[in-house]
Each structure stands twice: as C-alpha cells, then as structure tokens.
PDB file of C-alpha atoms and ligand atoms in Angstrom:
ATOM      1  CA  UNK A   1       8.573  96.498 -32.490  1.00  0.00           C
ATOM      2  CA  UNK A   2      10.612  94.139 -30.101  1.00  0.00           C
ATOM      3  CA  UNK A   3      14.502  94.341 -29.764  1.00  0.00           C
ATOM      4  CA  UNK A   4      15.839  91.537 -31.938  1.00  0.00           C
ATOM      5  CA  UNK A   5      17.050  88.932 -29.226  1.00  0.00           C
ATOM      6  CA  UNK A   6      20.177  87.181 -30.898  1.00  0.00           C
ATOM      7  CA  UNK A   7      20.369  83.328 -29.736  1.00  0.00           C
ATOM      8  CA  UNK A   8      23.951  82.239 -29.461  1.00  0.00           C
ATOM      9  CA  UNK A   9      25.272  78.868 -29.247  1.00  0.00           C
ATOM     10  CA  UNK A  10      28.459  78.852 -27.135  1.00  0.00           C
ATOM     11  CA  UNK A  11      30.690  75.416 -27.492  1.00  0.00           C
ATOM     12  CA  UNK A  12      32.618  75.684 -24.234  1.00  0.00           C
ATOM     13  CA  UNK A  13      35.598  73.615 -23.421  1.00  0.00           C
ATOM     14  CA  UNK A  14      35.366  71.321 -19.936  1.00  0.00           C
ATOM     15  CA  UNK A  15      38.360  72.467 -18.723  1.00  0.00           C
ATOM     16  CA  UNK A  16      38.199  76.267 -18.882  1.00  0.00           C
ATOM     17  CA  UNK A  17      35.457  78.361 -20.276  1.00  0.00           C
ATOM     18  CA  UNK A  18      32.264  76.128 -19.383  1.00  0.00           C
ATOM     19  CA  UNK A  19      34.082  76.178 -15.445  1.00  0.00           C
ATOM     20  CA  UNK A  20      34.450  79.752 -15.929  1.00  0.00           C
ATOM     21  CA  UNK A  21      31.010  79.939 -16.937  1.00  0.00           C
ATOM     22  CA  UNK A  22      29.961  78.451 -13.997  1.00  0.00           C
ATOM     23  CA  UNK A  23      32.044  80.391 -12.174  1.00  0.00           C
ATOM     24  CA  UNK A  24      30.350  83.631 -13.394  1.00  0.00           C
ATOM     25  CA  UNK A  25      27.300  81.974 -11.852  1.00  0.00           C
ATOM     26  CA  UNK A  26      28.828  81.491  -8.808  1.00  0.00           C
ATOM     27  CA  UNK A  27      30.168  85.056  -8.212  1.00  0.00           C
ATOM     28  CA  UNK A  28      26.437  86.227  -9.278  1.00  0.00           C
ATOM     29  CA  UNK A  29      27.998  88.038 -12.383  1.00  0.00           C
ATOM     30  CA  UNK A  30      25.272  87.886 -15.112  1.00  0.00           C
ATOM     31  CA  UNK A  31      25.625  87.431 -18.701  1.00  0.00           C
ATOM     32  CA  UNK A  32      22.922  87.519 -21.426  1.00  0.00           C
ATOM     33  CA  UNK A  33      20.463  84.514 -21.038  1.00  0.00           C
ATOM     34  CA  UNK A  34      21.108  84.351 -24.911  1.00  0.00           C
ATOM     35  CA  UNK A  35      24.124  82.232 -24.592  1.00  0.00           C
ATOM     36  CA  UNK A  36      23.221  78.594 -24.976  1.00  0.00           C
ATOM     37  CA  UNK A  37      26.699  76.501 -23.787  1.00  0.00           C
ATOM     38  CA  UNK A  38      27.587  73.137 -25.289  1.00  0.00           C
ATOM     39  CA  UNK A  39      30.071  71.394 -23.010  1.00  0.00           C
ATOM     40  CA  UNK A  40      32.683  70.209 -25.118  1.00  0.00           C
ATOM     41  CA  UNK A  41      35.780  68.124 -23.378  1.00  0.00           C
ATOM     42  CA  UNK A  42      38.208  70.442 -25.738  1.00  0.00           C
ATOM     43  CA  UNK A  43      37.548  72.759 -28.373  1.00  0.00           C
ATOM     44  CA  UNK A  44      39.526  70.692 -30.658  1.00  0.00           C
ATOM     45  CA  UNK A  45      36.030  68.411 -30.812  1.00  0.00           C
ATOM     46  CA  UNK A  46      34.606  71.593 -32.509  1.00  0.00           C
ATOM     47  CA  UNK A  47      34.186  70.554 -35.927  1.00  0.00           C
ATOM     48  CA  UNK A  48      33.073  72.971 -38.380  1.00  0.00           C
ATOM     49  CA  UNK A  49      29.906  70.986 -39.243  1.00  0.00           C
ATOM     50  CA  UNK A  50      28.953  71.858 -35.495  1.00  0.00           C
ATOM     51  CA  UNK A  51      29.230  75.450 -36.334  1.00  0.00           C
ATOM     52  CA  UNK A  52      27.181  75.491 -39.615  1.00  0.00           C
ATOM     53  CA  UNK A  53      25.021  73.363 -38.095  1.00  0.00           C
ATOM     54  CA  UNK A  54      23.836  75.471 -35.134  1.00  0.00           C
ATOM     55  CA  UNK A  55      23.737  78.635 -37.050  1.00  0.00           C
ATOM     56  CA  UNK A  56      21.623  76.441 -39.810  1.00  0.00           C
ATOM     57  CA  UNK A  57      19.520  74.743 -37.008  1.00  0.00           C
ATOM     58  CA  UNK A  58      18.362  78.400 -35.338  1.00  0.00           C
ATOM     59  CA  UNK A  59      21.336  80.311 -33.803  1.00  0.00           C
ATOM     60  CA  UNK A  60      22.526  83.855 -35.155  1.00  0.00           C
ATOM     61  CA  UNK A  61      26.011  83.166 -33.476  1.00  0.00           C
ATOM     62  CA  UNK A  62      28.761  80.779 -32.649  1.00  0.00           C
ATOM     63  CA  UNK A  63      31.529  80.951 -29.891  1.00  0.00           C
ATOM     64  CA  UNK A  64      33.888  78.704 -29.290  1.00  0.00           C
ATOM     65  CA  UNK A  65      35.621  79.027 -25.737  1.00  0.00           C
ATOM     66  CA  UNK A  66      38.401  77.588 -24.907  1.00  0.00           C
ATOM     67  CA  UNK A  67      41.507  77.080 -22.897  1.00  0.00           C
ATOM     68  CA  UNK A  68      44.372  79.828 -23.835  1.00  0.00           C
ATOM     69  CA  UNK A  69      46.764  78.783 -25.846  1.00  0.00           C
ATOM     70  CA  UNK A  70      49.419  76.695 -25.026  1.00  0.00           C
ATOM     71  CA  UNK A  71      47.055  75.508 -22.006  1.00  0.00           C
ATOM     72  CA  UNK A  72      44.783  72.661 -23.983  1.00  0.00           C
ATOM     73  CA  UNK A  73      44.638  69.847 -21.940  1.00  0.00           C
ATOM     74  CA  UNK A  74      45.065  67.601 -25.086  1.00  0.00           C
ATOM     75  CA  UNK A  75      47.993  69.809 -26.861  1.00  0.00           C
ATOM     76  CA  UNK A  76      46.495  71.765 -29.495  1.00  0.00           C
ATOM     77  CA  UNK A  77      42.715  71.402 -30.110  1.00  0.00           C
ATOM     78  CA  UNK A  78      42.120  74.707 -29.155  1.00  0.00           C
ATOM     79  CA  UNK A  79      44.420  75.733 -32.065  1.00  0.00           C
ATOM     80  CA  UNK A  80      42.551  73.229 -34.473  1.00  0.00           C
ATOM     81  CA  UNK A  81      39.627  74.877 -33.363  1.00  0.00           C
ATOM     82  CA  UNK A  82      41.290  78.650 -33.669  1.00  0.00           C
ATOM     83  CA  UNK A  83      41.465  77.525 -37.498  1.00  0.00           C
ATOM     84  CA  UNK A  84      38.337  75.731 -38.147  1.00  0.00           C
ATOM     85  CA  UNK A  85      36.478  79.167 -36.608  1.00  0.00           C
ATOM     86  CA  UNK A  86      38.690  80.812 -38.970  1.00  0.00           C
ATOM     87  CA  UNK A  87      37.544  78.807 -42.004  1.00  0.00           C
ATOM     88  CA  UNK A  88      33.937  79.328 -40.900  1.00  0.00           C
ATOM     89  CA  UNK A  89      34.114  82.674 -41.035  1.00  0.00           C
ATOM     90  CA  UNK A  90      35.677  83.277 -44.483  1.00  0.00           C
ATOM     91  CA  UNK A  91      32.653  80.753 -45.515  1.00  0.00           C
ATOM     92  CA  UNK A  92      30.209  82.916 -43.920  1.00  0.00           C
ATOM     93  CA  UNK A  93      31.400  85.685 -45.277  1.00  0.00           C
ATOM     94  CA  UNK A  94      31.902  84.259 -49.304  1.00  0.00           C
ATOM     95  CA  UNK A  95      28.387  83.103 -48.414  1.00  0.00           C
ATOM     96  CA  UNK A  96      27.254  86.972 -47.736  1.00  0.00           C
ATOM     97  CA  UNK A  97      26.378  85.827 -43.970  1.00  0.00           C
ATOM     98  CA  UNK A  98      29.000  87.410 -42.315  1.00  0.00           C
ATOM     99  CA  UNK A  99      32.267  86.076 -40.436  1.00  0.00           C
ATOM    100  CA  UNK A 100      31.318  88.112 -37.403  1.00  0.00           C
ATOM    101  CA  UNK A 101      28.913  85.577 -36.552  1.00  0.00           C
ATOM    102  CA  UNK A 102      31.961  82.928 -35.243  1.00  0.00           C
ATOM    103  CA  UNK A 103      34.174  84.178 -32.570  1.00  0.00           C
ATOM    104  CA  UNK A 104      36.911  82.550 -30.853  1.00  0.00           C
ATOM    105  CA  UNK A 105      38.367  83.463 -27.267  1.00  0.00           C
ATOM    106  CA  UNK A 106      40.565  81.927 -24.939  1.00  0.00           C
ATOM    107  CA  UNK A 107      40.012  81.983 -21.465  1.00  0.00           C
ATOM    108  CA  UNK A 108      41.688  80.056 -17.569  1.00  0.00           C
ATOM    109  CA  UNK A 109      38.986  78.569 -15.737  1.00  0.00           C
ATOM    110  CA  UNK A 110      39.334  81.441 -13.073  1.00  0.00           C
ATOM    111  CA  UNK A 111      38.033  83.976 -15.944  1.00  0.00           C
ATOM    112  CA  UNK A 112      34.410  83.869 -14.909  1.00  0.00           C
ATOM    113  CA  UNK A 113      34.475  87.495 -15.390  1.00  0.00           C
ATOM    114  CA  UNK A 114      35.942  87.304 -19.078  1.00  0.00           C
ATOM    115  CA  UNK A 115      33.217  84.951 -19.563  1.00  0.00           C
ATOM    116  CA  UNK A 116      30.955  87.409 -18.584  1.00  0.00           C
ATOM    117  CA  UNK A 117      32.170  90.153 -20.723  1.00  0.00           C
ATOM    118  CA  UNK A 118      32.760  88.153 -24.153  1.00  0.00           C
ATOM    119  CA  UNK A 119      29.022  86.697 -23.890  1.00  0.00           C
ATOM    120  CA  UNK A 120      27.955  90.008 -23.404  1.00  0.00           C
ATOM    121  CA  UNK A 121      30.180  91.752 -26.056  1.00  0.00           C
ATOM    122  CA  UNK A 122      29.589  88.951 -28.688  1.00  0.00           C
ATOM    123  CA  UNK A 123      25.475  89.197 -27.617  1.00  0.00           C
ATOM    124  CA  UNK A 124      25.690  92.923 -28.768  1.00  0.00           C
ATOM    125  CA  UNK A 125      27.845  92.282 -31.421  1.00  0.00           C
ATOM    126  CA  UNK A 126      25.440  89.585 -32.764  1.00  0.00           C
ATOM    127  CA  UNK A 127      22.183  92.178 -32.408  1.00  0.00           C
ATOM    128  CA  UNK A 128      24.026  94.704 -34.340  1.00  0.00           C
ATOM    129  CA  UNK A 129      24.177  92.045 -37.083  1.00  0.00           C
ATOM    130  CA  UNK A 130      20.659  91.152 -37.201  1.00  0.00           C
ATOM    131  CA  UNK A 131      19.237  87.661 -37.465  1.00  0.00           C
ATOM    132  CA  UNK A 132      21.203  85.218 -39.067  1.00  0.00           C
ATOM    133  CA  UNK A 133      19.952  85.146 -42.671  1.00  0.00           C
ATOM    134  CA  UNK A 134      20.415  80.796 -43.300  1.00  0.00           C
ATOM    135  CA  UNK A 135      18.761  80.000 -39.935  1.00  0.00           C
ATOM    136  CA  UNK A 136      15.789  77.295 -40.538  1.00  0.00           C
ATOM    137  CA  UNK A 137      12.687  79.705 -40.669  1.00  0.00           C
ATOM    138  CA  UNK A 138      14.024  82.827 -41.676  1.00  0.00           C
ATOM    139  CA  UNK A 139      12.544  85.180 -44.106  1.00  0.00           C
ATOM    140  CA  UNK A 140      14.309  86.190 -47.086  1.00  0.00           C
ATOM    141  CA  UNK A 141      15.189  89.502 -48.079  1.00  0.00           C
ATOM    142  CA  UNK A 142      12.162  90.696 -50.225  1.00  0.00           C
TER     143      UNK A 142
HETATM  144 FE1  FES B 201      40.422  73.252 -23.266  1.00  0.00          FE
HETATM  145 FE2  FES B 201      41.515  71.858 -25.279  1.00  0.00          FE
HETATM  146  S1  FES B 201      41.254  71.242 -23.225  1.00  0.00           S
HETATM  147  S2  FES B 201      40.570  73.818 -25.333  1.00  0.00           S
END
C-alpha cells in the first residue's frame, strides 16, 4: 500500500514566510511538494473560516506563517492570527480531529531555511496523523 501523502495548505504572509519560501527556492533547499502556499498580505487576514475551510475542502493540515512577533507589518495580525490558530485547534480537537493539524510559526523573510524545515517537520507531523477525517471525500471509520 502507498505512503499516505498529507496535502497541506500553508497561508503565508507577503512580507516574510511566502519571501522566505521563495527564498528556499532560490538557495535550491527543497521542501515537501505537499505544501500548497496561499499568499496572504498578513496573517492577520487568516480568518478561521479559511482554516476550516481548507481542511473541509481537501487538506489534512493548516499552517499559518508569518512575520515574528513584534515584526507584522500592520501591528498585530500575526498575533490575531496566533489566537485564531489557537481556537482552531481546541475546535479540532473537541471535534475528535485533532489540534495538531493547525500550526503556527513565525519566521524573517531571510528564514528560507526555517521554511524549509517547518514544511518538512509539519509534512511528517501531518503523515503521522493520518488523513484528515472531515475532508470532502473521506471515508468514515467503519
Ligand atoms: Fe507579516 Fe502581518 S505582515 S504577519
């Protein structure tokens, strides 16, 4: 049987993480193919609707990447955002889906090689889980 192959949906803010993403690419570091970025202008756009959307809509995980704190180009959305992944994940987990399945992490725009390593830790992380249960076209638990 094939490895289970997590997708991950990875809302990256403008100003740091989706440049240090890009970065990565530059300096030929690899991360898994898995991560799917949305280019957000700040994290603080991240609504949780986005977050149970996209694990609704197909992906087994959510990260939110954005600037570290006390860095946000708009003041604090990266902190709204800190708290909205927080809320998701106590839902996901009174839900029995899991809280792992948001992460949060702060990164500078130089960080392509953080970017790197938290796509690939949260990938494995996210594989160790298993497929999101809620995802449109799952099968239920017999
Ligand atoms: Fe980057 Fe707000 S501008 S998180």
């Amino acid at each position: 049987m094939a490895e289970f192959e997590p997708i991950i949906v990875a809302f990256a803010c403008h100003y740091c993480a989706y440049t240090a993403a890009d970065m990565a690419g530059t300096q030929r570091l690899t991360y898994p193919a898995n991560v799917k970025i949305v280019k957000v202008p700040c994290t603080g756009k991240v609504d949780t609707l986005h977050l149970m959307r996209a694990l609704q809509k197909g992906a087994d995980g959510v990260l939110v990447a954005g600037c570290i704190k006390g860095d946000c180009h708009f003041k604090n959305g990266n902190l709204r955002a800190e708290k909205r992944v927080g809320y998701v994940k106590k839902l996901l987990d009174s839900i029995g889906v899991g809280g792992d399945r948001a992460h949060m992490v702060f990164m500078t725009a130089g960080q392509g090689k953080k970017f790197a390593e938290e796509a690939a830790l949260f990938t494995e992380k996210i594989r160790q889980l298993g497929p999101n249960p809620i995802k449109a076209g799952a099968k239920k638990a017999a």
